[in-house]
mmCIF file of C-alpha atoms in Angstrom:
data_model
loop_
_atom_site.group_PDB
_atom_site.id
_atom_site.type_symbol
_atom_site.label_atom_id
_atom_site.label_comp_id
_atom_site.label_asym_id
_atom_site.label_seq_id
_atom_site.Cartn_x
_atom_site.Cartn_y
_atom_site.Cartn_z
ATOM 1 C CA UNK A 1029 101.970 21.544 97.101
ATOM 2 C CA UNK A 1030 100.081 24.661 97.792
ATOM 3 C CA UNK A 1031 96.038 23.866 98.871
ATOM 4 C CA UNK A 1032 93.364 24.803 96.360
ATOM 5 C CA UNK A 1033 89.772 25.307 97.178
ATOM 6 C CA UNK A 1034 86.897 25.826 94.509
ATOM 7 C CA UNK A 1035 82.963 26.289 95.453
ATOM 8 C CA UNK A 1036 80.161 26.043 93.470
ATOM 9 C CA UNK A 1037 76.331 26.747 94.745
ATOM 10 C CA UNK A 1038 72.718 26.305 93.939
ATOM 11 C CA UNK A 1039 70.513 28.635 95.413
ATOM 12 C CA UNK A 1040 67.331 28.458 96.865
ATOM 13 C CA UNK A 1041 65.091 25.649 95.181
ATOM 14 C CA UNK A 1042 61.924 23.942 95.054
ATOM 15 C CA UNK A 1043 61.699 20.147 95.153
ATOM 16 C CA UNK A 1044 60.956 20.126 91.063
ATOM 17 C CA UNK A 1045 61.607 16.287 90.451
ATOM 18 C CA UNK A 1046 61.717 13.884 87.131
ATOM 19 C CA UNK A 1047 59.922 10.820 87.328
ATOM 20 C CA UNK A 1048 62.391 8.223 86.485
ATOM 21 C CA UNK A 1049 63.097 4.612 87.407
ATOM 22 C CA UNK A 1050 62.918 4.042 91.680
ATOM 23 C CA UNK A 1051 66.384 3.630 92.965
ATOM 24 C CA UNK A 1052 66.293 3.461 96.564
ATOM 25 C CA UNK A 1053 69.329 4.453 98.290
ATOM 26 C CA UNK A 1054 70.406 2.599 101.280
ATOM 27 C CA UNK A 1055 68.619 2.894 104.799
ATOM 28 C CA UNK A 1056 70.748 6.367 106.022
ATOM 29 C CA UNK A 1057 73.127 6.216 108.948
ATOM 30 C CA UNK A 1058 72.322 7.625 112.187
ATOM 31 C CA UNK A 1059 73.885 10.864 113.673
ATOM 32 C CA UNK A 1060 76.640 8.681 115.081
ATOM 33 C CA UNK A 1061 77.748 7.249 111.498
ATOM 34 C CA UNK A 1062 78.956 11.219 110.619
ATOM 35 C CA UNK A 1063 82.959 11.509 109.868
ATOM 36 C CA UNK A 1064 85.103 13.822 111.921
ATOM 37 C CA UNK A 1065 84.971 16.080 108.822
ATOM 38 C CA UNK A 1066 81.410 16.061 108.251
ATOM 39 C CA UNK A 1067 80.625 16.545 112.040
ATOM 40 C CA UNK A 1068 82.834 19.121 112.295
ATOM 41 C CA UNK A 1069 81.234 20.824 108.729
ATOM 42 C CA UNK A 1070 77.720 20.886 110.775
ATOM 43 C CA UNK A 1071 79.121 22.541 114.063
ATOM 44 C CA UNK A 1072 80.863 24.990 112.389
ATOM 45 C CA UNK A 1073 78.405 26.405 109.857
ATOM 46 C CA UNK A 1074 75.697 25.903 113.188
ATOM 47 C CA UNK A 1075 78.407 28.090 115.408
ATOM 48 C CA UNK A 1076 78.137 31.111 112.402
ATOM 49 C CA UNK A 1077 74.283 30.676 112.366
ATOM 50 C CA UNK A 1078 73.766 30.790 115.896
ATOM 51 C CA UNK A 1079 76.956 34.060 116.220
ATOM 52 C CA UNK A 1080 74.250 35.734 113.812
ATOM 53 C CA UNK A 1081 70.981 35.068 115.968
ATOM 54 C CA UNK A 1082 69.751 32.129 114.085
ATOM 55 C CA UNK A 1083 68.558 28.840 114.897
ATOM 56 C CA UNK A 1084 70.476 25.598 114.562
ATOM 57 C CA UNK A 1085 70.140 23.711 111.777
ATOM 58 C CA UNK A 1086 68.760 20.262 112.734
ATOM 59 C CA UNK A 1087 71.054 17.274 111.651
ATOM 60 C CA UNK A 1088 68.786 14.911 109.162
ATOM 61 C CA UNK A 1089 70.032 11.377 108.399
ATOM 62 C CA UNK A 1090 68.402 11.202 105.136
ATOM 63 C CA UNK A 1091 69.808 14.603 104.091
ATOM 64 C CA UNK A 1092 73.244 13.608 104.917
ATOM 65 C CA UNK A 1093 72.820 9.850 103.206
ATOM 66 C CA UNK A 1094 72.510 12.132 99.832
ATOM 67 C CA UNK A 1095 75.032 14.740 100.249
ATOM 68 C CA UNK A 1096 77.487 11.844 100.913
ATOM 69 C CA UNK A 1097 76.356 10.032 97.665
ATOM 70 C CA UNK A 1098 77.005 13.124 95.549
ATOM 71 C CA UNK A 1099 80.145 13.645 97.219
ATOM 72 C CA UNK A 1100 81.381 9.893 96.337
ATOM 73 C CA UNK A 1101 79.899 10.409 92.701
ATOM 74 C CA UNK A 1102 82.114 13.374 92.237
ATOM 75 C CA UNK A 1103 85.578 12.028 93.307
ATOM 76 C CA UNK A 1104 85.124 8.473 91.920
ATOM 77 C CA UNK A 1105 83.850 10.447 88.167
ATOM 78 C CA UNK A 1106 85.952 13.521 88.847
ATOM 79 C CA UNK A 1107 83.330 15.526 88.342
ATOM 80 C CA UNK A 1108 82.691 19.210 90.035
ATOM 81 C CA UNK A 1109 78.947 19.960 89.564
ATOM 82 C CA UNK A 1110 75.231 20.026 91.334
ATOM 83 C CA UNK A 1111 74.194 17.670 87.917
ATOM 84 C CA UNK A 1112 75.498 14.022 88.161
ATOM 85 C CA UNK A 1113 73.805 13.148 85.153
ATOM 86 C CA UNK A 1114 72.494 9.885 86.792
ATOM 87 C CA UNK A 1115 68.625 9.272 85.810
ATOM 88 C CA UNK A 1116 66.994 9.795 89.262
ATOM 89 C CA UNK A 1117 69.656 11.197 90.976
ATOM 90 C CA UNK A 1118 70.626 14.257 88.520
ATOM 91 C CA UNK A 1119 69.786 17.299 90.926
ATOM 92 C CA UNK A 1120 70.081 17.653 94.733
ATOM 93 C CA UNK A 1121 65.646 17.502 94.857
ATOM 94 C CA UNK A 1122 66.458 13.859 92.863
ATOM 95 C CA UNK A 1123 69.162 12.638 95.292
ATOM 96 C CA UNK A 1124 67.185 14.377 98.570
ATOM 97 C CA UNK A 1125 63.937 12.531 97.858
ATOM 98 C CA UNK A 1126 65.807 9.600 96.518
ATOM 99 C CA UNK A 1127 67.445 8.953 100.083
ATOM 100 C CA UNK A 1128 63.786 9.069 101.104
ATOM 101 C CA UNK A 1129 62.992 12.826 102.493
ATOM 102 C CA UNK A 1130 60.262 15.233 100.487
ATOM 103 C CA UNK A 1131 61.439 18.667 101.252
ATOM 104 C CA UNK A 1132 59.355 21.965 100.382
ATOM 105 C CA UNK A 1133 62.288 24.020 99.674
ATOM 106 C CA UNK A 1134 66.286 23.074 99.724
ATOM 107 C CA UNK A 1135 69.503 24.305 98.768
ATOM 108 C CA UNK A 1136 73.319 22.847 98.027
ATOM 109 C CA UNK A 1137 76.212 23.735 98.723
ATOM 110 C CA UNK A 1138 79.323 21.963 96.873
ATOM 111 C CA UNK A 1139 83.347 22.581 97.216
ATOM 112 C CA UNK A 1140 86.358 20.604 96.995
ATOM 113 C CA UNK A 1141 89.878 20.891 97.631
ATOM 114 C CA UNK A 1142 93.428 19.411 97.497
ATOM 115 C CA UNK A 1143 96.453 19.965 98.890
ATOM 116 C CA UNK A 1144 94.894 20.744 102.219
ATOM 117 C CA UNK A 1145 96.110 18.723 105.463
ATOM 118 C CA UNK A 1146 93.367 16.681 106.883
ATOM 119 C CA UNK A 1147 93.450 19.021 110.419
ATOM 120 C CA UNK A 1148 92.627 22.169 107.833
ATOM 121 C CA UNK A 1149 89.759 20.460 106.145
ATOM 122 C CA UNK A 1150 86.735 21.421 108.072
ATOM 123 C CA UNK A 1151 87.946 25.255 108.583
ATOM 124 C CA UNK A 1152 88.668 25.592 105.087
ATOM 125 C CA UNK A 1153 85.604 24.535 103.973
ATOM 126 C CA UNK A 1154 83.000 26.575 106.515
ATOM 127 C CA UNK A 1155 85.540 29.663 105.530
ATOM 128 C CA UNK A 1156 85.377 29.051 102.228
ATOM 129 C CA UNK A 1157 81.845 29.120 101.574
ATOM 130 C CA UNK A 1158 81.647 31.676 104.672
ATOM 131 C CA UNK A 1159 83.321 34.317 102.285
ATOM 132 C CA UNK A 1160 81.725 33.280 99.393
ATOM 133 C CA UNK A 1161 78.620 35.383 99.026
ATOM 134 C CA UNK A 1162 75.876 33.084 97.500
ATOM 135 C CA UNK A 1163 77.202 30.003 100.269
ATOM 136 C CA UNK A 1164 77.023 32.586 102.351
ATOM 137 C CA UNK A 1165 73.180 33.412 101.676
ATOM 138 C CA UNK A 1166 72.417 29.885 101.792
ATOM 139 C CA UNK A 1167 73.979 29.163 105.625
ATOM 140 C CA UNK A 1168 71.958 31.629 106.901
ATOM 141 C CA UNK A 1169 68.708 31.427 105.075
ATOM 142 C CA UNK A 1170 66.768 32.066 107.829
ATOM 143 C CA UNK A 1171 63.848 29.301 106.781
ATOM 144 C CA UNK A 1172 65.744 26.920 106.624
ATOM 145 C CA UNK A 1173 65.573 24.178 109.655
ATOM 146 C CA UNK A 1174 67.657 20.845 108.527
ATOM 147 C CA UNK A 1175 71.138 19.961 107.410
ATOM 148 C CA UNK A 1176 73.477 17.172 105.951
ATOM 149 C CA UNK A 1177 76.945 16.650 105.160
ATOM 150 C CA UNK A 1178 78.700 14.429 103.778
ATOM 151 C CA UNK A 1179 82.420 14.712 102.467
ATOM 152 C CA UNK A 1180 84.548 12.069 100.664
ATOM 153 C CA UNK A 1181 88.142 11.954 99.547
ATOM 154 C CA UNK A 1182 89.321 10.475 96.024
ATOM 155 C CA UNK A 1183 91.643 8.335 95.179
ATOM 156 C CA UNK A 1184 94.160 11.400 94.339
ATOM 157 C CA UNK A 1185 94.132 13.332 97.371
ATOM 158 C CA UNK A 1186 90.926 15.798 96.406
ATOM 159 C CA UNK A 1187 88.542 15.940 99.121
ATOM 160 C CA UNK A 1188 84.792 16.650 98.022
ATOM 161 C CA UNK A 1189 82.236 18.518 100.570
ATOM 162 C CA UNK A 1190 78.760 18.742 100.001
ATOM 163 C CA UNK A 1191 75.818 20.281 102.395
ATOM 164 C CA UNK A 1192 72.239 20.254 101.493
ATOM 165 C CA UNK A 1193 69.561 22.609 103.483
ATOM 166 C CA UNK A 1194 66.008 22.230 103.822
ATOM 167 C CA UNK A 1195 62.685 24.075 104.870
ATOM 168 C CA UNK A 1196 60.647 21.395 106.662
ATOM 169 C CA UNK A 1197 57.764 22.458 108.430
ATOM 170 C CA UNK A 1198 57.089 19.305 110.275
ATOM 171 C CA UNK A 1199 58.654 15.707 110.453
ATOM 172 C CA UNK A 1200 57.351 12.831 108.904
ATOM 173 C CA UNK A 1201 57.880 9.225 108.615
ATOM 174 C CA UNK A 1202 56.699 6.182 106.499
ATOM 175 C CA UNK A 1203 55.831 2.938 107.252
ATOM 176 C CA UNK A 1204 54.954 0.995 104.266
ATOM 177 C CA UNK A 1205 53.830 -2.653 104.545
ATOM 178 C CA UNK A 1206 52.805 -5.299 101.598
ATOM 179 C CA UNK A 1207 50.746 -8.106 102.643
ATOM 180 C CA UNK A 1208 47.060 -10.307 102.095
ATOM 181 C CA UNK A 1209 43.910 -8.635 103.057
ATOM 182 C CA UNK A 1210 41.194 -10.660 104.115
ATOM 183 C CA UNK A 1211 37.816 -9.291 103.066
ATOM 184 C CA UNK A 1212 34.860 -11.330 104.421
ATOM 185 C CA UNK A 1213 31.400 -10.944 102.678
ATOM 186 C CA UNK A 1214 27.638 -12.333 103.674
ATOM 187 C CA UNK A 1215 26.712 -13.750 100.427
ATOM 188 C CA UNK A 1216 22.285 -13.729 99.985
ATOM 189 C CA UNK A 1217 20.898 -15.993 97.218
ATOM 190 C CA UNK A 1218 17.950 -17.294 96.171
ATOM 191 C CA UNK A 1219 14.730 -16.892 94.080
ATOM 192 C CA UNK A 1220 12.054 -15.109 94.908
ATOM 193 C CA UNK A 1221 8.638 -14.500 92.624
ATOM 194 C CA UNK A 1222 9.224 -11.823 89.717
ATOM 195 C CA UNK A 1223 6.183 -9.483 90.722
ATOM 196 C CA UNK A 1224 7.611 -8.974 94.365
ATOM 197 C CA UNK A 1225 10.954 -6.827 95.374
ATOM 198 C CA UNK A 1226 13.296 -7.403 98.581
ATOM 199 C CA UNK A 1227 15.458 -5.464 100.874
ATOM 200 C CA UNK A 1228 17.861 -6.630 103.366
ATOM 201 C CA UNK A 1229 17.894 -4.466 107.361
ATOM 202 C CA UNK A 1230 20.412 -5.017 110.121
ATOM 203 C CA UNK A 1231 18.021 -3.656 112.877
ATOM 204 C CA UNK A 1232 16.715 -0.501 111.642
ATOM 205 C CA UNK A 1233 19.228 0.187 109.213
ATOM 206 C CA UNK A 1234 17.928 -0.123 105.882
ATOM 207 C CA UNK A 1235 21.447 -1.959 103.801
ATOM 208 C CA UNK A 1236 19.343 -1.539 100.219
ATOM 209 C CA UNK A 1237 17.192 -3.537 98.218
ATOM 210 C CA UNK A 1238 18.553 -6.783 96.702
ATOM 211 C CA UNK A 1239 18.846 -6.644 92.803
ATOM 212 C CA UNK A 1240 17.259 -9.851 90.809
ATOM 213 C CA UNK A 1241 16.778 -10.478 87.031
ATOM 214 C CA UNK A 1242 13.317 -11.493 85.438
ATOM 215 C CA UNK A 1243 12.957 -14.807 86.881
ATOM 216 C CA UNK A 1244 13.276 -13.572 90.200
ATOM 217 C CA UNK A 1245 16.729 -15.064 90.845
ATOM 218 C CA UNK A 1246 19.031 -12.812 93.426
ATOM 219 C CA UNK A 1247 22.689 -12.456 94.730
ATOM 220 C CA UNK A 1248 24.000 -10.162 96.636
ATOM 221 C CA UNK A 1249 27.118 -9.424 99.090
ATOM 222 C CA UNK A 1250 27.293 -7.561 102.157
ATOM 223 C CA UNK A 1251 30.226 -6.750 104.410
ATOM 224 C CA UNK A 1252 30.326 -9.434 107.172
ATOM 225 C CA UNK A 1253 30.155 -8.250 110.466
ATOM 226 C CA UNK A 1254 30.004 -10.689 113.722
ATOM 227 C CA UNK A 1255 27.079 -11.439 115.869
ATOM 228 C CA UNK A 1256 24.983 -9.500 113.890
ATOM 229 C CA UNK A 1257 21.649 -10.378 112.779
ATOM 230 C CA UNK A 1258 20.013 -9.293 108.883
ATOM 231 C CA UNK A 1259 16.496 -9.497 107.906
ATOM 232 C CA UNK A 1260 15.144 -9.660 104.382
ATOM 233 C CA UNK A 1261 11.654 -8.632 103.740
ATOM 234 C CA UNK A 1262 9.199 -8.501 100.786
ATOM 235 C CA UNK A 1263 6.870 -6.362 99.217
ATOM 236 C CA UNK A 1264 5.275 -5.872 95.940
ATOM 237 C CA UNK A 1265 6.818 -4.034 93.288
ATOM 238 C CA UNK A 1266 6.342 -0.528 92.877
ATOM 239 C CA UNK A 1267 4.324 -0.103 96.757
ATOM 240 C CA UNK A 1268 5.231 2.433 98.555
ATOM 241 C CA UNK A 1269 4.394 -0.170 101.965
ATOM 242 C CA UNK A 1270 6.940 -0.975 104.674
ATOM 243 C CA UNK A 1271 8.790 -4.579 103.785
ATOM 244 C CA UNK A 1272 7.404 -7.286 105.355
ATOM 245 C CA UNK A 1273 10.011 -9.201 107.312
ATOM 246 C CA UNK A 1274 10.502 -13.173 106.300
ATOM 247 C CA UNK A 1275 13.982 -14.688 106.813
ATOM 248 C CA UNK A 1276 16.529 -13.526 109.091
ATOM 249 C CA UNK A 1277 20.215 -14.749 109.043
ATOM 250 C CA UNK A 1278 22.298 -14.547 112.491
ATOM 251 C CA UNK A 1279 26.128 -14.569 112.106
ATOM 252 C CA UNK A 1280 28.247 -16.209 114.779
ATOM 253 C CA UNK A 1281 30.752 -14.921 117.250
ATOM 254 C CA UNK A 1282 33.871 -15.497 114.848
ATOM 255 C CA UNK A 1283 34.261 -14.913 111.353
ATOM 256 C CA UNK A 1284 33.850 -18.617 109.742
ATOM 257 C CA UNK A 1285 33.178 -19.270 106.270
ATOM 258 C CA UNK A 1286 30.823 -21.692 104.890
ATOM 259 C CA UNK A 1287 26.664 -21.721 104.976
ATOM 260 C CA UNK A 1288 24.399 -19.707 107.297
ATOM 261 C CA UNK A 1289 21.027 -21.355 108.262
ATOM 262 C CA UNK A 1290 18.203 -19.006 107.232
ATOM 263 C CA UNK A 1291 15.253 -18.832 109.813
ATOM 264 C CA UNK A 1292 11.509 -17.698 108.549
ATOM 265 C CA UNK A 1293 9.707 -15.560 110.808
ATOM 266 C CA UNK A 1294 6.016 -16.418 111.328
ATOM 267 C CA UNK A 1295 4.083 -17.401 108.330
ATOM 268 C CA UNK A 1296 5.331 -18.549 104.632
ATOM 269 C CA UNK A 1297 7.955 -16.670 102.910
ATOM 270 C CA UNK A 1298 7.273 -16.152 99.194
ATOM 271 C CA UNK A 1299 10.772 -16.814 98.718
ATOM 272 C CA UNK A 1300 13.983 -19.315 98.967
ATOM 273 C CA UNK A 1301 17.144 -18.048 101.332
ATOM 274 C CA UNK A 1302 20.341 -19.097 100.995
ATOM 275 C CA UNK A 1303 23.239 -17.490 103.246
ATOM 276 C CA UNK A 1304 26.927 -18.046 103.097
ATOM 277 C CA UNK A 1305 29.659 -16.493 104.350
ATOM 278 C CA UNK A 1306 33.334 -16.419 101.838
ATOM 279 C CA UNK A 1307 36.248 -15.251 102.337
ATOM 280 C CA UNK A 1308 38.368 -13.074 99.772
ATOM 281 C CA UNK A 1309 42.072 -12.610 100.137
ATOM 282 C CA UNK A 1310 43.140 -9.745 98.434
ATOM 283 C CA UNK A 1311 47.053 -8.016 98.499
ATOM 284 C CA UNK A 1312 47.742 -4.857 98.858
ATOM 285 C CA UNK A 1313 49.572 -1.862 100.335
ATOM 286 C CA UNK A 1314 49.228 -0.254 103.509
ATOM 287 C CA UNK A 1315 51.207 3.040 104.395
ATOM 288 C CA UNK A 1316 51.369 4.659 107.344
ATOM 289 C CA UNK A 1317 52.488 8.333 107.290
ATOM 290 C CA UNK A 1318 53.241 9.536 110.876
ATOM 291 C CA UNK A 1319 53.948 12.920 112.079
ATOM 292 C CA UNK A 1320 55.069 15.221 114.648
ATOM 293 C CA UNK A 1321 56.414 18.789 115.491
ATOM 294 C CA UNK A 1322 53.503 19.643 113.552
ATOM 295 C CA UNK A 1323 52.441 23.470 113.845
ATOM 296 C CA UNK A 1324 49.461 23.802 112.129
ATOM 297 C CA UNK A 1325 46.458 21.285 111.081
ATOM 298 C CA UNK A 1326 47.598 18.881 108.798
ATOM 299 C CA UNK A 1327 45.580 16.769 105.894
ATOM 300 C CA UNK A 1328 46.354 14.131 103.768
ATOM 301 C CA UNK A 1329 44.904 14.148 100.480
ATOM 302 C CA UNK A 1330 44.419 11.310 98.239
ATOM 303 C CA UNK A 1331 44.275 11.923 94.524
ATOM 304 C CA UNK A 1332 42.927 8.765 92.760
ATOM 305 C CA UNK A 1333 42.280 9.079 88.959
ATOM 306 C CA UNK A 1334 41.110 12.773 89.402
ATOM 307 C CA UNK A 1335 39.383 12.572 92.210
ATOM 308 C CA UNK A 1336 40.346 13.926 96.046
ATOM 309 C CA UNK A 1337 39.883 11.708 98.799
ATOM 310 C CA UNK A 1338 40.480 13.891 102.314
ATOM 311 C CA UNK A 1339 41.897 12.163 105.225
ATOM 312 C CA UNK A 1340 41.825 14.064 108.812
ATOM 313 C CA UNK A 1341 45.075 13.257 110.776
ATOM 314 C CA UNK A 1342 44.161 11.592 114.163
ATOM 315 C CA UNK A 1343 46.863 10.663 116.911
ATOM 316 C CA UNK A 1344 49.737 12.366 114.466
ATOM 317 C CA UNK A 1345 49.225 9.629 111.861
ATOM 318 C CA UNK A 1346 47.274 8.283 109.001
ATOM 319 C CA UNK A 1347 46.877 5.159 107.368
ATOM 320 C CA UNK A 1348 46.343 4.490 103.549
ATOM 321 C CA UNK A 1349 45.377 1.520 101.984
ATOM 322 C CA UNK A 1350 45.500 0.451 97.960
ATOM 323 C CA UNK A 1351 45.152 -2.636 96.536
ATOM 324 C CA UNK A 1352 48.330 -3.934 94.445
ATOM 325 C CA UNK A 1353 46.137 -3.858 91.274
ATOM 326 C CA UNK A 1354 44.872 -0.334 92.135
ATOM 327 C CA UNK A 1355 46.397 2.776 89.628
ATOM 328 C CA UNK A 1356 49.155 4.991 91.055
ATOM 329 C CA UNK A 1357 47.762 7.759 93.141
ATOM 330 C CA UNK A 1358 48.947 10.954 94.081
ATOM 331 C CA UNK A 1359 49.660 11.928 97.718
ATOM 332 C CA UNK A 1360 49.805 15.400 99.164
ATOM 333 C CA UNK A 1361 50.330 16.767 102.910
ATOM 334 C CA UNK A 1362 48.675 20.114 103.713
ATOM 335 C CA UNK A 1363 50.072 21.705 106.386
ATOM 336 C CA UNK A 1364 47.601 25.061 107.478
ATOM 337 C CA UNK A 1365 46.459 25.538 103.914
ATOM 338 C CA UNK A 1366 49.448 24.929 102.205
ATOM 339 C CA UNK A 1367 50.131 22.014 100.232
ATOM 340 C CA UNK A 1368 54.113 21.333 101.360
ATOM 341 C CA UNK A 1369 54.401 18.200 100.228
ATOM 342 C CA UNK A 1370 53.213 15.728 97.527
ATOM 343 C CA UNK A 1371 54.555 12.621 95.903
ATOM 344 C CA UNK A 1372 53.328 9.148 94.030
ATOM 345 C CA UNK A 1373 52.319 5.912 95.620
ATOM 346 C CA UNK A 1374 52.846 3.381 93.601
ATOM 347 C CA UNK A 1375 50.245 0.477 94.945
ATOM 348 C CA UNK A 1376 51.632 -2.124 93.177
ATOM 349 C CA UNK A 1377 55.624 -1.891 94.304
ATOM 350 C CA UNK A 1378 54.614 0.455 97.185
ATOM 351 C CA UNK A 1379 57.284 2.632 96.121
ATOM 352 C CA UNK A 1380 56.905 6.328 96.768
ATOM 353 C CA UNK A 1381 57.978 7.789 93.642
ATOM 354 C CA UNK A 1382 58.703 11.443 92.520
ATOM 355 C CA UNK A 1383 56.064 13.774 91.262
ATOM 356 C CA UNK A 1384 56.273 17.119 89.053
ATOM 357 C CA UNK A 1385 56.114 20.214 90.831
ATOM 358 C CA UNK A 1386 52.751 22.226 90.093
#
């Protein structure tokens, strides 16, 4: 039976991706896990780029672990297109972010034949899209800096190949980890007499005055902090004096809840003190976004119900934290003052989730 060979691109793209219901792929395999065909696929169309003064494309594991999926989804729905029609996974940005990688620009490649003995597959392929003028253009876009293949074979002989490329100005990975938070507070109560106000120091910082209603009852919670000693003083309302200091609370050496004992300093306080320390457990989400062969400054910016929170990379990483209870929030990664990347966190699944190009 005489080989056939058909090719179909998609040019140069951005990462435009449909929200749609999270459907993690499986962790990728390493460079080691690559098929004869598929390693041979990445040497070959690297040989070309390098014969025409460009760089290697770098393998990605991730890349690969989606070009494999489409190529499986074609022969097992003998199907030849870049659209699966799969919710999530429709177009390569769906199945490249899907098998966990955010990309700022990417391209497929696509071809299949039959007919072809299995020691012809990997030249037919890198000739075929070789001498096919938009493949062509997308081997040796010169911005482009990753690579994966993956090729499957159907039941009936035809042999799919797929390659996506990728612009990716730095690496990154996520660690994302679910667990209980302890938050441990210094609770102040008491009464005190309605015509006089109170503030609570640690030392000479002033922590704010302590709110009470008409009677002159009070609460209030401050973050606990160990071996650390807070003073609450008095005044009268509306003076512009300095508070006069009358109890004083000293926290231990290790963070233990229950009650406090409240000491007066000289002379009769015109209030009551009570101090206890609780403990609040609280879950939540903690991702870790780590980064390296950075070029430029890099930022992580936090977009929580409108509003930007800015987080300076230290150490090439940076940690976010969100409560499970806490809205979705979007996530972006400037790199110089570009934003390359940007996706959803969901806080309650932890789930990073696809987000609509701007």
């Amino acid at each position: 039976m005489n080989s056939r060979f058909w090719a179909l691109l998609l040019a140069l793209g951005t990462l435009t991706l449909v929200l749609s219901a999270w459907n993690p792929l499986p962790e990728p395999p390493n460079v080691l896990g690559l098929t004869n065909a598929e390693q041979g696929i990445w040497a070959g169309i690297n040989l070309e780029r390098t014969k025409a003064g460009l760089s290697a494309l770098k393998f990605d594991a991730r890349l690969s672990l989606a070009a494999r999926g489409h190529a499986k989804d074609m022969a097992d729905r003998n199907f030849f297109d870049h659209h699966s029609g799969k919710p999530g996974f429709d177009t390569p940005g769906d199945r490249i972010h899907q098998a966990g990688s955010f990309e700022q620009a990417w391209a497929e490649n696509i071809a299949f034949l039959e007919g072809e003995p299995d020691s012809r597959i990997v030249a037919t392929f890198v000739t075929g899209w070789m001498n096919s003028p938009g493949h062509f253009k997308n081997i040796m876009t010169p911005s482009f800096t990753h690579t994966g293949v993956g090729v499957f074979k159907s039941s009936d002989g035809r042999v799919y190949a797929v390659q996506e490329f990728s612009t990716r100005e730095f690496e990154t990975t996520f660690d994302n980890i679910s667990g209980d938070v302890r938050f441990n507070d210094l609770e102040l109560r008491g009464v005190n007499k309605p015509n006089l106000e109170l503030a609570v120091f640690s030392g000479q910082n002033y922590l704010g005055m302590i709110p009470q209603d008409s009677t002159g009852r009070f609460a209030m919670k401050i973050p606990f902090a160990i071996n650390t000693k807070f003073d609450v003083g008095w005044r009268e309302k509306g003076s512009s004096k300095n508070f006069l200091l009358a109890k004083s609370v000293q926290t231990p050496n290790v963070t233990k809840t229950g009650r406090l004992e409240a000491k007066n300093y000289p002379g009769t306080p015109p209030f009551s003190l009570e101090a206890n320390v609780l403990v609040q457990t609280s879950f939540s989400q903690t991702l870790t976004i780590k980064f390296s062969n950075a070029t430029k400054t890099l930022l992580v910016i936090e977009i929580i119900n409108g509003a930007e929170v800015r987080h300076a990379v230290q150490n090439n990483q940076v940690q976010l934290t969100c409560p499970a209870l806490s809205p979705k929030r979007t996530v972006q990664i400037a790199h110089g003052n570009s934003i390359t990347t940007e996706f959803i966190w969901n806080c309650a699944s932890g789930k990073l989730e696809p987000s609509f190009e701007k």
